[in-house]
C-alpha cells in the first residue's frame, strides 16, 4: 500500500504542470456548476416555502382608487355569486366593506372631541379570522372605543341643533341606549368585542384598528346603509386563503378579473401574492442561469476530455515502466487502480477548490439573492470526477493491455 502511494505521488510530481491545468479547468467548471445547481435547488425550496406560506396565511388584495359615488366596489350580488361558485370551491374569500365616519363636537379648547366611527359589513369568514368567536345571528358587534363614542353620541343627539356637534356616517344617525344600538331609526342587539388589527397589505405599523368599528353582516349592507348619492369614501377589504394544498394559481386572478368587470367603482383590485412575485423574479433570472449552466457543463466536459487525452499520452509514455512492473510481479489491475487514484486526486482537488470558490462566483453570475448550499451539486461534481478518472485510465490502458508485455520490453530494448 505504501509503495502504491509513493508511486502515485511520484507520478503527480513529475506531471504537476499538466495536472495543474486540468485541476484549474475542473475547479472553474465545478464552481459554476455548484452555483447553478444550488440556485435551482434554492429556487425550488423558496417557491415551496412561499406556496406553503400562502396556504397557511391570508393573501391580502390591494384596492386601487376604489372610490365610487354609486355604491360598493364589490356588490353583495357579486360577492354572493363568487363565494358560492363551484369553480372557486378551493378558494376561501374573506371580505368586508367599510364606510368611514366620525363624531365630534367643539365648544372650547378644553371641551372638544373628535373620534372615528367606521362601519364594516363583514362576512363570517373574516369575522372568525379576526375575533375567533362564533358569530351570533342578529347581533351587531361594536368595538370598545366605538361603544364609548356611541354613548356620548346618544347624549349629544339631544342637542343636535348645537352647531358645535356633528355626526357623519353616510348621513345615518347612530347611537346606543342601554342594550340597544340604533341605526337610522332601526334597533339592533349588540355585543362589545376586543380590539384587533385588520391584516391588510399596508405597512404593519398602520394597519386599521377595529376598536372604533361597528361590524354588521355583509348581507345587511344595502338595508343598513342605503346609498346617499354623494357618499363618503369607503374601502373594500378583500383577502383570500386556499382551502387545500393542490390549489390552482389562476383562481385568485380569475376571481379578481370577474370582480373588476362587475364593480361599479372607478378602481380595481390587484393581488401582491408573494409566491407569484417570487416565481416571476426567478423566471426572469432563469434564462441567464441556464446559460451559465451550459458554460459550467462545457468547462467540466473540457476538463474531463483534457484529462482523458492527458492520461492516454502519459500511459503510453509509461509503457516500459508498466511492462517492467508487470514483469516483477505487479498486476495490471493494481496498476490500473493506482492510475485511477492518480487522476481522481487531480480532479477531486479541482472539485474541492471549486466548492470553496463558489461563493465568490456568485458575483460572476450576477446573482445576489438568497442561495443555500445543497449537496446535490457537490455530489454530481465528484461523481463526474470519478467517472472521468475511470474513463481516462481505461482508455489509455486498453492499448497497453492489448500488447504483450515481453514484446514491449524487447521492443524497447
mmCIF file of C-alpha atoms in Angstrom:
data_model
loop_
_atom_site.group_PDB
_atom_site.id
_atom_site.type_symbol
_atom_site.label_atom_id
_atom_site.label_comp_id
_atom_site.label_asym_id
_atom_site.label_seq_id
_atom_site.Cartn_x
_atom_site.Cartn_y
_atom_site.Cartn_z
ATOM 1 C CA UNK A 1 0.000 0.000 0.000
ATOM 2 C CA UNK A 2 2.736 2.452 0.946
ATOM 3 C CA UNK A 3 4.572 1.620 -2.279
ATOM 4 C CA UNK A 4 1.449 2.377 -4.294
ATOM 5 C CA UNK A 5 1.046 5.739 -2.556
ATOM 6 C CA UNK A 6 4.695 6.554 -3.190
ATOM 7 C CA UNK A 7 4.327 5.725 -6.863
ATOM 8 C CA UNK A 8 1.124 7.816 -7.175
ATOM 9 C CA UNK A 9 2.801 10.847 -5.553
ATOM 10 C CA UNK A 10 5.847 10.431 -7.748
ATOM 11 C CA UNK A 11 3.711 10.448 -10.890
ATOM 12 C CA UNK A 12 1.824 13.520 -9.670
ATOM 13 C CA UNK A 13 5.041 15.419 -9.058
ATOM 14 C CA UNK A 14 6.522 14.500 -12.445
ATOM 15 C CA UNK A 15 3.465 15.836 -14.275
ATOM 16 C CA UNK A 16 2.428 18.661 -11.928
ATOM 17 C CA UNK A 17 2.072 21.365 -14.584
ATOM 18 C CA UNK A 18 -0.263 19.306 -16.795
ATOM 19 C CA UNK A 19 -2.292 18.211 -13.792
ATOM 20 C CA UNK A 20 -2.462 21.809 -12.529
ATOM 21 C CA UNK A 21 -4.095 22.940 -15.767
ATOM 22 C CA UNK A 22 -6.610 20.077 -15.627
ATOM 23 C CA UNK A 23 -7.396 20.804 -11.966
ATOM 24 C CA UNK A 24 -7.859 24.527 -12.717
ATOM 25 C CA UNK A 25 -10.316 23.751 -15.526
ATOM 26 C CA UNK A 26 -12.236 21.346 -13.352
ATOM 27 C CA UNK A 27 -12.236 23.839 -10.455
ATOM 28 C CA UNK A 28 -13.844 26.572 -12.590
ATOM 29 C CA UNK A 29 -16.435 24.205 -14.053
ATOM 30 C CA UNK A 30 -17.214 22.712 -10.649
ATOM 31 C CA UNK A 31 -17.636 26.137 -9.020
ATOM 32 C CA UNK A 32 -20.020 27.371 -11.712
ATOM 33 C CA UNK A 33 -21.924 24.101 -11.761
ATOM 34 C CA UNK A 34 -22.418 24.118 -7.983
ATOM 35 C CA UNK A 35 -23.667 27.727 -8.087
ATOM 36 C CA UNK A 36 -26.161 26.875 -10.829
ATOM 37 C CA UNK A 37 -27.332 23.706 -9.100
ATOM 38 C CA UNK A 38 -27.663 25.475 -5.767
ATOM 39 C CA UNK A 39 -29.654 28.240 -7.460
ATOM 40 C CA UNK A 40 -32.074 25.702 -8.903
ATOM 41 C CA UNK A 41 -32.435 23.818 -5.626
ATOM 42 C CA UNK A 42 -32.810 27.060 -3.651
ATOM 43 C CA UNK A 43 -35.426 28.324 -6.102
ATOM 44 C CA UNK A 44 -37.394 25.129 -5.653
ATOM 45 C CA UNK A 45 -37.172 25.361 -1.852
ATOM 46 C CA UNK A 46 -38.115 29.049 -1.759
ATOM 47 C CA UNK A 47 -41.099 28.502 -4.043
ATOM 48 C CA UNK A 48 -42.228 25.553 -1.933
ATOM 49 C CA UNK A 49 -41.912 27.603 1.265
ATOM 50 C CA UNK A 50 -43.728 30.560 -0.289
ATOM 51 C CA UNK A 51 -46.504 28.288 -1.573
ATOM 52 C CA UNK A 52 -46.873 26.721 1.881
ATOM 53 C CA UNK A 53 -46.947 30.173 3.467
ATOM 54 C CA UNK A 54 -49.670 31.213 1.022
ATOM 55 C CA UNK A 55 -51.636 28.170 2.105
ATOM 56 C CA UNK A 56 -51.304 28.941 5.804
ATOM 57 C CA UNK A 57 -51.820 32.710 5.782
ATOM 58 C CA UNK A 58 -54.178 35.265 4.321
ATOM 59 C CA UNK A 59 -53.371 36.807 0.962
ATOM 60 C CA UNK A 60 -54.451 40.476 1.036
ATOM 61 C CA UNK A 61 -55.795 42.166 -2.079
ATOM 62 C CA UNK A 62 -55.000 45.792 -2.829
ATOM 63 C CA UNK A 63 -57.763 48.171 -3.889
ATOM 64 C CA UNK A 64 -56.539 50.859 -6.273
ATOM 65 C CA UNK A 65 -58.554 54.107 -6.364
ATOM 66 C CA UNK A 66 -61.590 52.253 -5.071
ATOM 67 C CA UNK A 67 -63.908 55.228 -4.514
ATOM 68 C CA UNK A 68 -67.323 55.436 -6.148
ATOM 69 C CA UNK A 69 -70.399 57.597 -5.832
ATOM 70 C CA UNK A 70 -72.640 54.743 -6.962
ATOM 71 C CA UNK A 71 -72.246 52.341 -4.060
ATOM 72 C CA UNK A 72 -69.934 49.483 -3.199
ATOM 73 C CA UNK A 73 -66.823 48.480 -5.116
ATOM 74 C CA UNK A 74 -67.911 44.847 -4.757
ATOM 75 C CA UNK A 75 -71.660 44.454 -4.779
ATOM 76 C CA UNK A 76 -73.264 41.916 -2.498
ATOM 77 C CA UNK A 77 -74.633 40.077 -5.528
ATOM 78 C CA UNK A 78 -71.111 39.759 -6.953
ATOM 79 C CA UNK A 79 -69.738 38.605 -3.591
ATOM 80 C CA UNK A 80 -72.527 36.039 -3.169
ATOM 81 C CA UNK A 81 -72.094 34.674 -6.697
ATOM 82 C CA UNK A 82 -68.303 34.298 -6.421
ATOM 83 C CA UNK A 83 -68.283 32.909 -2.892
ATOM 84 C CA UNK A 84 -70.714 30.140 -3.899
ATOM 85 C CA UNK A 85 -69.318 29.380 -7.362
ATOM 86 C CA UNK A 86 -68.080 25.772 -7.579
ATOM 87 C CA UNK A 87 -65.208 26.972 -9.771
ATOM 88 C CA UNK A 88 -63.732 28.653 -6.685
ATOM 89 C CA UNK A 89 -64.539 25.981 -4.106
ATOM 90 C CA UNK A 90 -60.828 25.647 -3.244
ATOM 91 C CA UNK A 91 -60.603 29.393 -2.564
ATOM 92 C CA UNK A 92 -61.879 31.000 0.630
ATOM 93 C CA UNK A 93 -62.990 34.624 0.256
ATOM 94 C CA UNK A 94 -62.724 36.898 3.323
ATOM 95 C CA UNK A 95 -64.442 40.182 2.676
ATOM 96 C CA UNK A 96 -65.575 43.461 4.278
ATOM 97 C CA UNK A 97 -66.829 46.823 3.042
ATOM 98 C CA UNK A 98 -66.134 49.905 5.163
ATOM 99 C CA UNK A 99 -67.894 53.237 5.449
ATOM 100 C CA UNK A 100 -65.744 55.876 7.084
ATOM 101 C CA UNK A 101 -67.403 58.214 9.526
ATOM 102 C CA UNK A 102 -66.824 60.242 12.640
ATOM 103 C CA UNK A 103 -68.309 62.078 15.567
ATOM 104 C CA UNK A 104 -67.171 65.273 17.164
ATOM 105 C CA UNK A 105 -68.000 68.475 18.919
ATOM 106 C CA UNK A 106 -66.170 71.679 19.722
ATOM 107 C CA UNK A 107 -67.204 74.192 22.303
ATOM 108 C CA UNK A 108 -63.864 75.402 23.564
ATOM 109 C CA UNK A 109 -60.221 74.336 23.537
ATOM 110 C CA UNK A 110 -60.797 72.453 26.763
ATOM 111 C CA UNK A 111 -64.099 70.944 25.676
ATOM 112 C CA UNK A 112 -63.585 69.301 22.292
ATOM 113 C CA UNK A 113 -63.577 65.771 20.905
ATOM 114 C CA UNK A 114 -63.163 64.084 17.539
ATOM 115 C CA UNK A 115 -63.440 60.332 17.088
ATOM 116 C CA UNK A 116 -63.602 57.893 14.210
ATOM 117 C CA UNK A 117 -66.717 55.823 13.849
ATOM 118 C CA UNK A 118 -66.388 53.321 10.989
ATOM 119 C CA UNK A 119 -68.990 50.800 9.877
ATOM 120 C CA UNK A 120 -67.889 47.448 8.438
ATOM 121 C CA UNK A 121 -70.049 44.956 6.565
ATOM 122 C CA UNK A 122 -68.047 41.801 7.111
ATOM 123 C CA UNK A 123 -68.568 38.181 6.082
ATOM 124 C CA UNK A 124 -68.356 35.350 8.612
ATOM 125 C CA UNK A 125 -65.012 34.048 7.333
ATOM 126 C CA UNK A 126 -63.210 37.339 8.020
ATOM 127 C CA UNK A 127 -65.014 37.828 11.338
ATOM 128 C CA UNK A 128 -63.920 34.383 12.565
ATOM 129 C CA UNK A 129 -60.356 35.034 11.381
ATOM 130 C CA UNK A 130 -60.151 38.289 13.364
ATOM 131 C CA UNK A 131 -62.066 37.501 16.553
ATOM 132 C CA UNK A 132 -62.003 33.683 16.861
ATOM 133 C CA UNK A 133 -65.505 33.581 18.324
ATOM 134 C CA UNK A 134 -68.716 32.156 16.821
ATOM 135 C CA UNK A 135 -70.745 34.892 15.199
ATOM 136 C CA UNK A 136 -74.294 35.153 16.560
ATOM 137 C CA UNK A 137 -77.227 35.782 14.287
ATOM 138 C CA UNK A 138 -78.926 39.130 14.734
ATOM 139 C CA UNK A 139 -76.056 40.590 16.782
ATOM 140 C CA UNK A 140 -74.072 43.704 15.782
ATOM 141 C CA UNK A 141 -70.519 43.786 17.155
ATOM 142 C CA UNK A 142 -69.126 47.041 18.489
ATOM 143 C CA UNK A 143 -65.500 47.889 19.290
ATOM 144 C CA UNK A 144 -64.759 49.206 22.770
ATOM 145 C CA UNK A 145 -63.976 52.748 21.671
ATOM 146 C CA UNK A 146 -66.961 52.797 19.307
ATOM 147 C CA UNK A 147 -69.185 51.793 22.232
ATOM 148 C CA UNK A 148 -67.929 54.691 24.369
ATOM 149 C CA UNK A 149 -68.364 57.051 21.430
ATOM 150 C CA UNK A 150 -71.958 55.984 20.735
ATOM 151 C CA UNK A 151 -72.873 56.523 24.383
ATOM 152 C CA UNK A 152 -71.619 60.095 24.062
ATOM 153 C CA UNK A 153 -73.457 60.453 20.757
ATOM 154 C CA UNK A 154 -76.721 59.472 22.465
ATOM 155 C CA UNK A 155 -76.291 62.412 24.827
ATOM 156 C CA UNK A 156 -75.200 64.839 22.125
ATOM 157 C CA UNK A 157 -78.101 63.966 19.794
ATOM 158 C CA UNK A 158 -80.370 65.673 22.309
ATOM 159 C CA UNK A 159 -78.560 68.875 21.369
ATOM 160 C CA UNK A 160 -78.109 68.200 17.667
ATOM 161 C CA UNK A 161 -79.104 71.760 16.819
ATOM 162 C CA UNK A 162 -75.905 72.831 18.526
ATOM 163 C CA UNK A 163 -73.528 73.813 15.652
ATOM 164 C CA UNK A 164 -70.561 72.587 17.679
ATOM 165 C CA UNK A 165 -71.773 68.968 17.295
ATOM 166 C CA UNK A 166 -71.505 66.866 14.161
ATOM 167 C CA UNK A 167 -72.015 63.209 13.263
ATOM 168 C CA UNK A 168 -71.468 61.730 9.827
ATOM 169 C CA UNK A 169 -71.716 58.182 8.534
ATOM 170 C CA UNK A 170 -73.468 58.448 5.202
ATOM 171 C CA UNK A 171 -75.995 60.743 6.864
ATOM 172 C CA UNK A 172 -77.270 57.974 9.158
ATOM 173 C CA UNK A 173 -77.886 58.602 12.842
ATOM 174 C CA UNK A 174 -76.234 56.040 15.144
ATOM 175 C CA UNK A 175 -76.194 55.843 18.931
ATOM 176 C CA UNK A 176 -76.543 53.430 21.871
ATOM 177 C CA UNK A 177 -79.144 53.475 24.604
ATOM 178 C CA UNK A 178 -78.823 50.743 27.193
ATOM 179 C CA UNK A 179 -78.857 47.333 25.460
ATOM 180 C CA UNK A 180 -79.906 48.682 22.078
ATOM 181 C CA UNK A 181 -77.982 50.083 19.123
ATOM 182 C CA UNK A 182 -79.979 52.465 16.952
ATOM 183 C CA UNK A 183 -79.085 52.938 13.293
ATOM 184 C CA UNK A 184 -81.290 55.156 11.114
ATOM 185 C CA UNK A 185 -84.183 54.537 13.496
ATOM 186 C CA UNK A 186 -83.763 50.728 13.474
ATOM 187 C CA UNK A 187 -82.978 48.909 16.736
ATOM 188 C CA UNK A 188 -80.322 46.171 16.967
ATOM 189 C CA UNK A 189 -78.912 43.971 19.714
ATOM 190 C CA UNK A 190 -75.144 44.315 20.099
ATOM 191 C CA UNK A 191 -72.076 42.912 21.853
ATOM 192 C CA UNK A 192 -68.739 44.573 22.593
ATOM 193 C CA UNK A 193 -65.603 42.951 21.135
ATOM 194 C CA UNK A 194 -61.897 43.309 21.817
ATOM 195 C CA UNK A 195 -59.668 45.478 19.658
ATOM 196 C CA UNK A 196 -57.988 43.753 16.676
ATOM 197 C CA UNK A 197 -55.920 44.913 13.704
ATOM 198 C CA UNK A 198 -57.112 44.298 10.178
ATOM 199 C CA UNK A 199 -54.226 42.439 8.411
ATOM 200 C CA UNK A 200 -54.047 44.495 5.216
ATOM 201 C CA UNK A 201 -51.144 44.668 2.795
ATOM 202 C CA UNK A 202 -50.231 48.114 4.160
ATOM 203 C CA UNK A 203 -47.370 48.919 6.489
ATOM 204 C CA UNK A 204 -47.953 46.779 9.650
ATOM 205 C CA UNK A 205 -47.487 49.875 11.785
ATOM 206 C CA UNK A 206 -50.539 51.444 10.132
ATOM 207 C CA UNK A 207 -52.928 48.510 9.951
ATOM 208 C CA UNK A 208 -56.517 49.650 10.624
ATOM 209 C CA UNK A 209 -57.660 49.175 14.195
ATOM 210 C CA UNK A 210 -61.148 47.804 14.739
ATOM 211 C CA UNK A 211 -61.648 49.463 18.135
ATOM 212 C CA UNK A 212 -63.777 52.247 16.579
ATOM 213 C CA UNK A 213 -65.669 49.765 14.382
ATOM 214 C CA UNK A 214 -69.266 48.640 14.154
ATOM 215 C CA UNK A 215 -69.482 45.257 12.430
ATOM 216 C CA UNK A 216 -72.610 44.238 10.528
ATOM 217 C CA UNK A 217 -73.146 41.058 8.488
ATOM 218 C CA UNK A 218 -72.164 41.626 4.876
ATOM 219 C CA UNK A 219 -75.674 40.766 3.673
ATOM 220 C CA UNK A 220 -77.069 43.778 5.608
ATOM 221 C CA UNK A 221 -75.026 46.264 3.601
ATOM 222 C CA UNK A 222 -77.794 47.730 1.418
ATOM 223 C CA UNK A 223 -80.527 47.590 4.042
ATOM 224 C CA UNK A 224 -78.475 49.273 6.759
ATOM 225 C CA UNK A 225 -76.511 51.855 4.782
ATOM 226 C CA UNK A 226 -78.505 52.923 1.705
ATOM 227 C CA UNK A 227 -76.641 54.835 -0.975
ATOM 228 C CA UNK A 228 -76.731 58.553 -0.306
ATOM 229 C CA UNK A 229 -75.618 59.548 -3.806
ATOM 230 C CA UNK A 230 -72.715 61.622 -2.520
ATOM 231 C CA UNK A 231 -71.288 59.105 -0.097
ATOM 232 C CA UNK A 232 -68.100 59.348 1.894
ATOM 233 C CA UNK A 233 -65.115 57.416 0.530
ATOM 234 C CA UNK A 234 -65.248 53.796 1.563
ATOM 235 C CA UNK A 235 -62.782 50.975 1.293
ATOM 236 C CA UNK A 236 -63.102 47.326 0.372
ATOM 237 C CA UNK A 237 -61.071 44.815 2.365
ATOM 238 C CA UNK A 238 -60.551 41.568 0.493
ATOM 239 C CA UNK A 239 -58.442 38.560 1.483
ATOM 240 C CA UNK A 240 -58.016 35.056 0.135
ATOM 241 C CA UNK A 241 -56.908 31.738 1.563
ATOM 242 C CA UNK A 242 -56.571 28.388 -0.177
ATOM 243 C CA UNK A 243 -58.543 25.518 1.285
ATOM 244 C CA UNK A 244 -56.172 22.737 0.172
ATOM 245 C CA UNK A 245 -52.593 22.269 -0.980
ATOM 246 C CA UNK A 246 -53.465 21.376 -4.577
ATOM 247 C CA UNK A 247 -54.583 24.874 -5.420
ATOM 248 C CA UNK A 248 -54.538 26.333 -8.906
ATOM 249 C CA UNK A 249 -52.598 29.555 -9.324
ATOM 250 C CA UNK A 250 -55.222 31.142 -11.565
ATOM 251 C CA UNK A 251 -58.070 31.042 -9.016
ATOM 252 C CA UNK A 252 -57.353 34.413 -7.380
ATOM 253 C CA UNK A 253 -56.550 36.197 -10.625
ATOM 254 C CA UNK A 254 -59.673 34.707 -12.231
ATOM 255 C CA UNK A 255 -61.907 35.883 -9.402
ATOM 256 C CA UNK A 256 -60.371 39.360 -9.331
ATOM 257 C CA UNK A 257 -60.910 39.632 -13.069
ATOM 258 C CA UNK A 258 -64.615 38.933 -12.558
ATOM 259 C CA UNK A 259 -64.790 41.398 -9.647
ATOM 260 C CA UNK A 260 -63.109 44.151 -11.656
ATOM 261 C CA UNK A 261 -65.526 43.616 -14.543
ATOM 262 C CA UNK A 262 -68.565 43.742 -12.230
ATOM 263 C CA UNK A 263 -67.531 46.569 -9.910
ATOM 264 C CA UNK A 264 -69.204 49.959 -10.108
ATOM 265 C CA UNK A 265 -66.095 51.568 -8.640
ATOM 266 C CA UNK A 266 -63.599 53.628 -10.619
ATOM 267 C CA UNK A 267 -60.860 51.494 -9.112
ATOM 268 C CA UNK A 268 -59.744 47.919 -9.422
ATOM 269 C CA UNK A 269 -58.298 45.125 -7.296
ATOM 270 C CA UNK A 270 -54.872 43.524 -7.592
ATOM 271 C CA UNK A 271 -53.082 40.894 -5.503
ATOM 272 C CA UNK A 272 -49.463 41.039 -4.399
ATOM 273 C CA UNK A 273 -49.095 37.277 -3.995
ATOM 274 C CA UNK A 274 -45.644 36.556 -2.558
ATOM 275 C CA UNK A 275 -45.468 33.239 -4.394
ATOM 276 C CA UNK A 276 -46.350 34.770 -7.764
ATOM 277 C CA UNK A 277 -43.892 37.648 -7.305
ATOM 278 C CA UNK A 278 -41.072 35.311 -6.292
ATOM 279 C CA UNK A 279 -41.822 32.980 -9.192
ATOM 280 C CA UNK A 280 -41.762 35.911 -11.620
ATOM 281 C CA UNK A 281 -38.373 37.064 -10.334
ATOM 282 C CA UNK A 282 -36.927 33.558 -10.569
ATOM 283 C CA UNK A 283 -38.325 33.055 -14.068
ATOM 284 C CA UNK A 284 -36.723 36.319 -15.164
ATOM 285 C CA UNK A 285 -33.356 35.136 -13.895
ATOM 286 C CA UNK A 286 -33.665 31.546 -15.094
ATOM 287 C CA UNK A 287 -32.615 32.329 -18.676
ATOM 288 C CA UNK A 288 -29.288 33.789 -17.550
ATOM 289 C CA UNK A 289 -28.760 30.906 -15.136
ATOM 290 C CA UNK A 290 -29.402 28.375 -17.910
ATOM 291 C CA UNK A 291 -26.641 29.990 -19.974
ATOM 292 C CA UNK A 292 -24.251 29.786 -17.034
ATOM 293 C CA UNK A 293 -25.216 26.149 -16.533
ATOM 294 C CA UNK A 294 -24.262 25.439 -20.161
ATOM 295 C CA UNK A 295 -20.923 27.190 -19.584
ATOM 296 C CA UNK A 296 -20.318 25.175 -16.405
ATOM 297 C CA UNK A 297 -21.104 21.843 -18.076
ATOM 298 C CA UNK A 298 -18.923 22.769 -21.055
ATOM 299 C CA UNK A 299 -15.965 23.594 -18.802
ATOM 300 C CA UNK A 300 -16.444 20.359 -16.856
ATOM 301 C CA UNK A 301 -16.543 18.331 -20.072
ATOM 302 C CA UNK A 302 -13.495 20.165 -21.367
ATOM 303 C CA UNK A 303 -11.618 19.298 -18.197
ATOM 304 C CA UNK A 304 -12.784 15.663 -18.479
ATOM 305 C CA UNK A 305 -11.749 15.376 -22.118
ATOM 306 C CA UNK A 306 -8.403 17.020 -21.305
ATOM 307 C CA UNK A 307 -7.869 14.523 -18.505
ATOM 308 C CA UNK A 308 -8.671 11.608 -20.820
ATOM 309 C CA UNK A 309 -6.274 12.845 -23.515
ATOM 310 C CA UNK A 310 -3.533 13.541 -20.983
ATOM 311 C CA UNK A 311 -3.827 10.116 -19.353
ATOM 312 C CA UNK A 312 -3.759 8.441 -22.750
ATOM 313 C CA UNK A 313 -0.454 10.183 -23.580
ATOM 314 C CA UNK A 314 1.036 9.628 -20.130
ATOM 315 C CA UNK A 315 0.185 5.926 -20.083
ATOM 316 C CA UNK A 316 1.753 5.432 -23.500
ATOM 317 C CA UNK A 317 4.878 7.123 -22.177
ATOM 318 C CA UNK A 318 4.863 4.762 -19.205
ATOM 319 C CA UNK A 319 4.597 1.582 -21.309
ATOM 320 C CA UNK A 320 8.102 0.499 -20.447
ATOM 321 C CA UNK A 321 7.655 1.230 -16.731
ATOM 322 C CA UNK A 322 4.349 -0.650 -16.668
ATOM 323 C CA UNK A 323 5.876 -3.606 -18.513
ATOM 324 C CA UNK A 324 8.760 -3.776 -16.027
ATOM 325 C CA UNK A 325 6.332 -3.589 -13.094
ATOM 326 C CA UNK A 326 4.294 -6.451 -14.534
ATOM 327 C CA UNK A 327 7.476 -8.471 -15.167
ATOM 328 C CA UNK A 328 8.449 -8.059 -11.486
ATOM 329 C CA UNK A 329 5.106 -9.326 -10.229
ATOM 330 C CA UNK A 330 2.737 -6.370 -10.277
ATOM 331 C CA UNK A 331 -0.677 -6.854 -11.876
ATOM 332 C CA UNK A 332 -2.458 -4.751 -14.465
ATOM 333 C CA UNK A 333 -5.396 -4.433 -12.077
ATOM 334 C CA UNK A 334 -3.207 -2.865 -9.394
ATOM 335 C CA UNK A 335 -1.576 -0.503 -11.873
ATOM 336 C CA UNK A 336 -4.996 0.484 -13.211
ATOM 337 C CA UNK A 337 -6.323 1.238 -9.711
ATOM 338 C CA UNK A 338 -3.212 3.308 -8.896
ATOM 339 C CA UNK A 339 -3.605 5.321 -12.092
ATOM 340 C CA UNK A 340 -7.309 5.890 -11.478
ATOM 341 C CA UNK A 341 -6.434 7.146 -7.975
ATOM 342 C CA UNK A 342 -3.838 9.466 -9.524
ATOM 343 C CA UNK A 343 -6.392 11.015 -11.901
ATOM 344 C CA UNK A 344 -9.043 11.113 -9.184
ATOM 345 C CA UNK A 345 -6.755 13.095 -6.860
ATOM 346 C CA UNK A 346 -6.265 15.730 -9.564
ATOM 347 C CA UNK A 347 -9.963 16.098 -10.376
ATOM 348 C CA UNK A 348 -11.066 15.842 -6.728
ATOM 349 C CA UNK A 349 -8.632 18.601 -5.800
ATOM 350 C CA UNK A 350 -10.139 20.768 -8.540
ATOM 351 C CA UNK A 351 -13.635 19.911 -7.306
ATOM 352 C CA UNK A 352 -12.811 20.824 -3.684
ATOM 353 C CA UNK A 353 -11.339 24.148 -4.799
ATOM 354 C CA UNK A 354 -14.441 24.727 -6.946
ATOM 355 C CA UNK A 355 -16.657 24.229 -3.894
ATOM 356 C CA UNK A 356 -14.503 26.663 -1.900
ATOM 357 C CA UNK A 357 -14.546 29.408 -4.526
ATOM 358 C CA UNK A 358 -18.253 29.008 -5.418
ATOM 359 C CA UNK A 359 -19.383 31.807 -3.026
ATOM 360 C CA UNK A 360 -17.178 34.264 -4.948
ATOM 361 C CA UNK A 361 -18.546 33.051 -8.279
ATOM 362 C CA UNK A 362 -21.970 34.421 -7.289
ATOM 363 C CA UNK A 363 -20.679 37.837 -8.289
ATOM 364 C CA UNK A 364 -19.595 36.479 -11.651
ATOM 365 C CA UNK A 365 -23.086 35.187 -12.444
ATOM 366 C CA UNK A 366 -24.632 38.426 -11.075
ATOM 367 C CA UNK A 367 -26.871 36.628 -8.589
ATOM 368 C CA UNK A 368 -27.120 38.356 -5.205
ATOM 369 C CA UNK A 369 -30.321 36.732 -3.898
ATOM 370 C CA UNK A 370 -30.678 34.052 -1.268
ATOM 371 C CA UNK A 371 -28.554 31.000 -2.057
ATOM 372 C CA UNK A 372 -28.455 27.871 0.079
ATOM 373 C CA UNK A 373 -25.730 25.240 -0.069
ATOM 374 C CA UNK A 374 -27.157 21.925 -1.267
ATOM 375 C CA UNK A 375 -25.320 18.624 -1.528
ATOM 376 C CA UNK A 376 -26.744 17.637 -4.931
ATOM 377 C CA UNK A 377 -24.351 19.785 -6.968
ATOM 378 C CA UNK A 378 -21.318 18.667 -4.938
ATOM 379 C CA UNK A 379 -22.310 15.032 -5.332
ATOM 380 C CA UNK A 380 -22.660 15.385 -9.111
ATOM 381 C CA UNK A 381 -19.257 17.095 -9.369
ATOM 382 C CA UNK A 382 -17.430 14.314 -7.527
ATOM 383 C CA UNK A 383 -19.365 11.634 -9.404
ATOM 384 C CA UNK A 384 -18.204 13.310 -12.627
ATOM 385 C CA UNK A 385 -14.630 13.401 -11.299
ATOM 386 C CA UNK A 386 -14.740 9.662 -10.595
ATOM 387 C CA UNK A 387 -16.292 8.887 -13.984
ATOM 388 C CA UNK A 388 -13.724 10.968 -15.872
ATOM 389 C CA UNK A 389 -10.885 9.330 -13.922
ATOM 390 C CA UNK A 390 -12.060 5.803 -14.706
ATOM 391 C CA UNK A 391 -12.710 6.538 -18.383
ATOM 392 C CA UNK A 392 -9.371 8.319 -18.757
ATOM 393 C CA UNK A 393 -7.366 5.412 -17.372
ATOM 394 C CA UNK A 394 -9.333 2.657 -19.118
ATOM 395 C CA UNK A 395 -8.921 4.426 -22.463
ATOM 396 C CA UNK A 396 -5.146 4.567 -22.011
ATOM 397 C CA UNK A 397 -4.833 1.069 -20.569
ATOM 398 C CA UNK A 398 -6.676 -0.555 -23.459
ATOM 399 C CA UNK A 399 -3.745 -0.201 -25.814
ATOM 400 C CA UNK A 400 -1.217 -1.329 -23.220
ATOM 401 C CA UNK A 401 -3.212 -4.404 -22.236
ATOM 402 C CA UNK A 402 -3.545 -5.362 -25.875
ATOM 403 C CA UNK A 403 0.237 -5.652 -26.256
ATOM 404 C CA UNK A 404 2.391 -8.474 -24.936
ATOM 405 C CA UNK A 405 4.481 -7.273 -22.006
ATOM 406 C CA UNK A 406 7.544 -9.262 -23.090
ATOM 407 C CA UNK A 407 7.263 -7.922 -26.616
ATOM 408 C CA UNK A 408 7.105 -4.404 -25.217
ATOM 409 C CA UNK A 409 10.307 -4.927 -23.220
ATOM 410 C CA UNK A 410 12.096 -6.485 -26.206
ATOM 411 C CA UNK A 411 10.966 -3.664 -28.469
ATOM 412 C CA UNK A 412 12.145 -1.021 -26.026
ATOM 413 C CA UNK A 413 15.461 -2.814 -25.523
#
